[in-house]
PDB file of C-alpha atoms in Angstrom:
ATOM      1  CA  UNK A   1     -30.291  -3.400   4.752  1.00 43.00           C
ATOM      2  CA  UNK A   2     -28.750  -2.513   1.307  1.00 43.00           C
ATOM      3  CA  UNK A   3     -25.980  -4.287  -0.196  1.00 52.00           C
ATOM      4  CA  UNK A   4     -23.063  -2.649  -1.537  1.00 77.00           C
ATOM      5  CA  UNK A   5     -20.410  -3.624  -3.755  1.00 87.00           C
ATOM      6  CA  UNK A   6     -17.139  -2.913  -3.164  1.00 91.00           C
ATOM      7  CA  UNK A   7     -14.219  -2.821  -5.160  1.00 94.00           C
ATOM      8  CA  UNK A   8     -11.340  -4.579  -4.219  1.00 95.00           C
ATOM      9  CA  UNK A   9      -7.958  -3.222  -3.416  1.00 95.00           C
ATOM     10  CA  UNK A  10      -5.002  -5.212  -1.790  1.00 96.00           C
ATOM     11  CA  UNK A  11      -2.760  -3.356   0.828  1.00 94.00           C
ATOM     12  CA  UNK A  12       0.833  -3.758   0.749  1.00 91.00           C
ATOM     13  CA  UNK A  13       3.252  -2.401   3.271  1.00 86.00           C
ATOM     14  CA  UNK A  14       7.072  -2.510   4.398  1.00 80.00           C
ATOM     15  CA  UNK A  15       6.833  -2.802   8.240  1.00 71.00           C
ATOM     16  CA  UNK A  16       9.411  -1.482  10.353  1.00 65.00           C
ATOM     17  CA  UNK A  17      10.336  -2.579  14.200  1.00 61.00           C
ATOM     18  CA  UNK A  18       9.875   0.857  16.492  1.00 59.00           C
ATOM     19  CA  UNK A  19       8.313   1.388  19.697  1.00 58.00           C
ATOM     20  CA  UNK A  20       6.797   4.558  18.172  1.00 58.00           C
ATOM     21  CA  UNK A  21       4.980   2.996  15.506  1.00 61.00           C
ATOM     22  CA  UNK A  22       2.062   0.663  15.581  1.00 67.00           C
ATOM     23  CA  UNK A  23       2.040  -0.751  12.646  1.00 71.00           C
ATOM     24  CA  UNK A  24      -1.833  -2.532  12.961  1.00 76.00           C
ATOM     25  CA  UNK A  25      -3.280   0.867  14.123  1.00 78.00           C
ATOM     26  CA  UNK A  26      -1.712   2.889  10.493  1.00 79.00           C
ATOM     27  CA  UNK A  27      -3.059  -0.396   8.677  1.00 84.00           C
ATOM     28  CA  UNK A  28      -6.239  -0.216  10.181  1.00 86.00           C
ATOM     29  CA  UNK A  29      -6.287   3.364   9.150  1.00 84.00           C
ATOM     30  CA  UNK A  30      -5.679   2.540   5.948  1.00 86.00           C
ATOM     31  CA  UNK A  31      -8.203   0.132   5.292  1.00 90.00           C
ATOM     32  CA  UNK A  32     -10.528   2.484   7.124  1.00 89.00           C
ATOM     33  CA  UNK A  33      -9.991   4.953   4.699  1.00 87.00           C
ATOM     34  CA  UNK A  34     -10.032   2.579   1.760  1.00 90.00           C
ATOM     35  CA  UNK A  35     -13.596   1.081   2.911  1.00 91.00           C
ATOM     36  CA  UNK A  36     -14.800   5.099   3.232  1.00 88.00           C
ATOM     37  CA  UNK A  37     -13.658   5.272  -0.515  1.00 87.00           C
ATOM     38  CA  UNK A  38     -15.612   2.102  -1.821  1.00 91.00           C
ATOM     39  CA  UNK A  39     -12.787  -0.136  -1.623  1.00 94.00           C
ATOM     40  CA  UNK A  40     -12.515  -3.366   0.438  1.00 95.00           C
ATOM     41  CA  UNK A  41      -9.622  -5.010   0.966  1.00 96.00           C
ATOM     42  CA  UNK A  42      -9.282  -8.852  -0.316  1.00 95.00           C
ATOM     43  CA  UNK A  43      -5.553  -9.421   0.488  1.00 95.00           C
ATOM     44  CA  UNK A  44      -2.345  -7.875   2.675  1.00 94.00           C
ATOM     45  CA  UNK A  45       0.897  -8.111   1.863  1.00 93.00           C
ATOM     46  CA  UNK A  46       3.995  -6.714   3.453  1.00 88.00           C
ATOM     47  CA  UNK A  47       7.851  -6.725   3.919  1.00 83.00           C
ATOM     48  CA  UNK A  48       9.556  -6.605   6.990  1.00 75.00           C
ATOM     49  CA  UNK A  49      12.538  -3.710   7.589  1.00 66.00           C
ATOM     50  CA  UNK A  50      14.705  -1.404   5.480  1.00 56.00           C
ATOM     51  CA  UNK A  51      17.249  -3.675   4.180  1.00 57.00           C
ATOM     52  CA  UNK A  52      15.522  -6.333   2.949  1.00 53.00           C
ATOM     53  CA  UNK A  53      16.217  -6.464  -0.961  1.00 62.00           C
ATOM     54  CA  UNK A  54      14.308  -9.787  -1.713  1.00 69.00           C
ATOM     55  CA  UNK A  55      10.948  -8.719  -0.674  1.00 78.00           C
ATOM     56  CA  UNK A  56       9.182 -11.530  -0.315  1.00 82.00           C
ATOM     57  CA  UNK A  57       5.855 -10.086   0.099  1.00 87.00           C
ATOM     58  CA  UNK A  58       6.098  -7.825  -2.753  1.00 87.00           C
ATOM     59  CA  UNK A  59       6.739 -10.904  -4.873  1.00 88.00           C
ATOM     60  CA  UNK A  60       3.870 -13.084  -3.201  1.00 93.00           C
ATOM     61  CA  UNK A  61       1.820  -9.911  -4.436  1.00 93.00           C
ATOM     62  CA  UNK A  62       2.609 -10.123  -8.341  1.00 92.00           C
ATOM     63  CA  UNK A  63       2.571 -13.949  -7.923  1.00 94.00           C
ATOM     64  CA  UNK A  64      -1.427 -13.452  -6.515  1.00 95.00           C
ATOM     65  CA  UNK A  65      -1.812 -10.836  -9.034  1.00 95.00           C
ATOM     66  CA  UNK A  66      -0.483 -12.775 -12.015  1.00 94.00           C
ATOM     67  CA  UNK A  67      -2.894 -15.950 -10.679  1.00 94.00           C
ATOM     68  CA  UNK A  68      -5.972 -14.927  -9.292  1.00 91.00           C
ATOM     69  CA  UNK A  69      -8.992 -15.119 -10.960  1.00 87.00           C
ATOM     70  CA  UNK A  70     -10.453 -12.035  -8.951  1.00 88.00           C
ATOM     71  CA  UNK A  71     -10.829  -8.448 -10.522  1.00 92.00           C
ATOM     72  CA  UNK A  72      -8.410  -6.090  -8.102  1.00 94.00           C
ATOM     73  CA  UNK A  73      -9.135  -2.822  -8.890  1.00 95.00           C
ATOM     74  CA  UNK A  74      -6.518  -1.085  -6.458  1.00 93.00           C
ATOM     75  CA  UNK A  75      -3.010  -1.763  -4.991  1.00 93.00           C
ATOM     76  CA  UNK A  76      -2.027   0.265  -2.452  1.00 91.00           C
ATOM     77  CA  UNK A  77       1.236   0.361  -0.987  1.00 87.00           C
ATOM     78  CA  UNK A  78       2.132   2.137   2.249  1.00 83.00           C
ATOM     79  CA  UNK A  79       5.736   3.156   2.674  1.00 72.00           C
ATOM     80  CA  UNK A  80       7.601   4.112   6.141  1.00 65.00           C
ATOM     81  CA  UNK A  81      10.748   5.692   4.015  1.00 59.00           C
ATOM     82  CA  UNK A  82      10.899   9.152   4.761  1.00 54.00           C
ATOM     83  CA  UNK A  83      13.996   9.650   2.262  1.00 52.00           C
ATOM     84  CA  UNK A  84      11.755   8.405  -0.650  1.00 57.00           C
ATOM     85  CA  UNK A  85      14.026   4.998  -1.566  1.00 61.00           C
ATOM     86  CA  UNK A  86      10.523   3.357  -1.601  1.00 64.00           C
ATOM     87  CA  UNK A  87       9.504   5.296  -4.471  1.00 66.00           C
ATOM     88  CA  UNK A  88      12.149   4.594  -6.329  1.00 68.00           C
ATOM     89  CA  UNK A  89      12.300   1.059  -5.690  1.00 70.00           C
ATOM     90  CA  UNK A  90       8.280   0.608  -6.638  1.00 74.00           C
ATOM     91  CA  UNK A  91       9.171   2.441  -9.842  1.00 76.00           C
ATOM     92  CA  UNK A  92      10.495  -0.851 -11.061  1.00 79.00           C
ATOM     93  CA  UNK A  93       7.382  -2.952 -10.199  1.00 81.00           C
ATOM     94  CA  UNK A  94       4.648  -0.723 -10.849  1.00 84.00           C
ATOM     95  CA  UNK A  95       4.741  -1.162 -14.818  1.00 87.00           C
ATOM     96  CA  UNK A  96       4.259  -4.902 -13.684  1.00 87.00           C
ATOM     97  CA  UNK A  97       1.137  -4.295 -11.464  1.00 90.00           C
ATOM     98  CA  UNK A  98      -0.267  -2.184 -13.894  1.00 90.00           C
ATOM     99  CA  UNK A  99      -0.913  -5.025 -16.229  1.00 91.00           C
ATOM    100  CA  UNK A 100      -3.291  -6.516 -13.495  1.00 92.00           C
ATOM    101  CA  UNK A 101      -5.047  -3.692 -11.628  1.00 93.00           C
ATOM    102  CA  UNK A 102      -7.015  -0.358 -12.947  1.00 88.00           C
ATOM    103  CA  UNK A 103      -4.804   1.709  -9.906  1.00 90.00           C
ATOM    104  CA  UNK A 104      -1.770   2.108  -7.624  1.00 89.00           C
ATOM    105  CA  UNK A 105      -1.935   4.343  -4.794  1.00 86.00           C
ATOM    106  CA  UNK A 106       1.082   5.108  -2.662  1.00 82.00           C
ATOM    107  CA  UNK A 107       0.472   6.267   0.892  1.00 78.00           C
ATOM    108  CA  UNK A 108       3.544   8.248   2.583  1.00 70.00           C
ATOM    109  CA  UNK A 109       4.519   8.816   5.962  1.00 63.00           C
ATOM    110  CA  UNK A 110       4.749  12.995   6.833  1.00 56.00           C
ATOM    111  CA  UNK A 111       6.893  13.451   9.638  1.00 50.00           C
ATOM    112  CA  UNK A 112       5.807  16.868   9.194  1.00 43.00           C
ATOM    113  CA  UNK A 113       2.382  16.243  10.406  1.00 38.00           C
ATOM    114  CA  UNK A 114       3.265  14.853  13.002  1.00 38.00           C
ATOM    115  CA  UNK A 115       0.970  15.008  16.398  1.00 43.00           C
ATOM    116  CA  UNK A 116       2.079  13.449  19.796  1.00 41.00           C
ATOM    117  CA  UNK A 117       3.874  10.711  18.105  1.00 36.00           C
ATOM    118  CA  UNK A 118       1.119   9.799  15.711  1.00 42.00           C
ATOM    119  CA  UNK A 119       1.869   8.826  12.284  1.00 43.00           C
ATOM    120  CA  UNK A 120      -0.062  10.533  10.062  1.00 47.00           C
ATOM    121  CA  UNK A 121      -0.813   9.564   6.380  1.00 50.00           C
ATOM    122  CA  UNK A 122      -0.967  11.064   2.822  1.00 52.00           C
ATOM    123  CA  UNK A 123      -3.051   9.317   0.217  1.00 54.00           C
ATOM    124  CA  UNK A 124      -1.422  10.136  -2.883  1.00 51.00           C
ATOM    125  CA  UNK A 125      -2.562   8.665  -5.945  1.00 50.00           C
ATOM    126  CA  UNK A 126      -1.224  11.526  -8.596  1.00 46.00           C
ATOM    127  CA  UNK A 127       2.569  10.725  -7.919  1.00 43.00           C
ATOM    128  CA  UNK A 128       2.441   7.479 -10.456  1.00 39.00           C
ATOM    129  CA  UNK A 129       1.569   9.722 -12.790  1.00 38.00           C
ATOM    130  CA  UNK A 130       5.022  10.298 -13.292  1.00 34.00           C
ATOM    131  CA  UNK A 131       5.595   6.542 -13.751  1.00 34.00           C
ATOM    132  CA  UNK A 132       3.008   5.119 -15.364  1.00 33.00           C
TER     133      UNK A 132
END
């Protein structure tokens, strides 16, 4: 059995309260695609709802950042906005993660992909490009 090494991402997302969304089944997709890309996941984080302003969990996730002794070499943040405010609101922090970790990846909903109720995901990494 070989070893492999990893690098280590941590998985943030703002979760949302619907009956048509399972929430542990798109994280668990995540991670399984994170894994298939070399990348394990050390640490979750995540906000609950639309509205909240303080976000908690994004703030527990600098804090870790700013105090662990680890080597992260991806955060990855999954947002359930379809109108984009997520975006705009991670343009703020994302300067401030960048100090810390080598990449950010944001990981959008498409309604337009859409299949029997399914969420399904895009794993874009070029659209901090913009930002960074």
């Amino acid at each position: 059995m070989s070893s492999h090494n990893y690098k280590k991402a941590i998985l943030y997302s703002q979760r949302i309260m619907e009956e048509n969304c399972n929430v542990a089944e798109i994280e668990n997709d995540i991670i399984k695609h994170l894994h298939e890309n070399n990348f394990e996941v050390v640490k979750k984080f995540s906000d609950l709802g639309y509205h909240n302003r303080m976000r908690t969990g994004l703030n527990e996730l600098i804090k870790y950042l700013m105090n662990t002794g680890q080597t992260i070499d991806l955060v990855a943040f999954y947002s359930f906005d379809y109108l984009g405010r997520d975006k705009a609101r991670l343009n703020y922090v994302v300067p401030r993660i960048k100090k810390y970790v080598t990449r950010v990846m944001l990981i959008e909903n498409q309604p337009s992909l859409y299949r029997n109720s399914k969420l399904k995901l895009q794993f874009n990494q070029d659209i901090w490009k913009k930002i960074i």
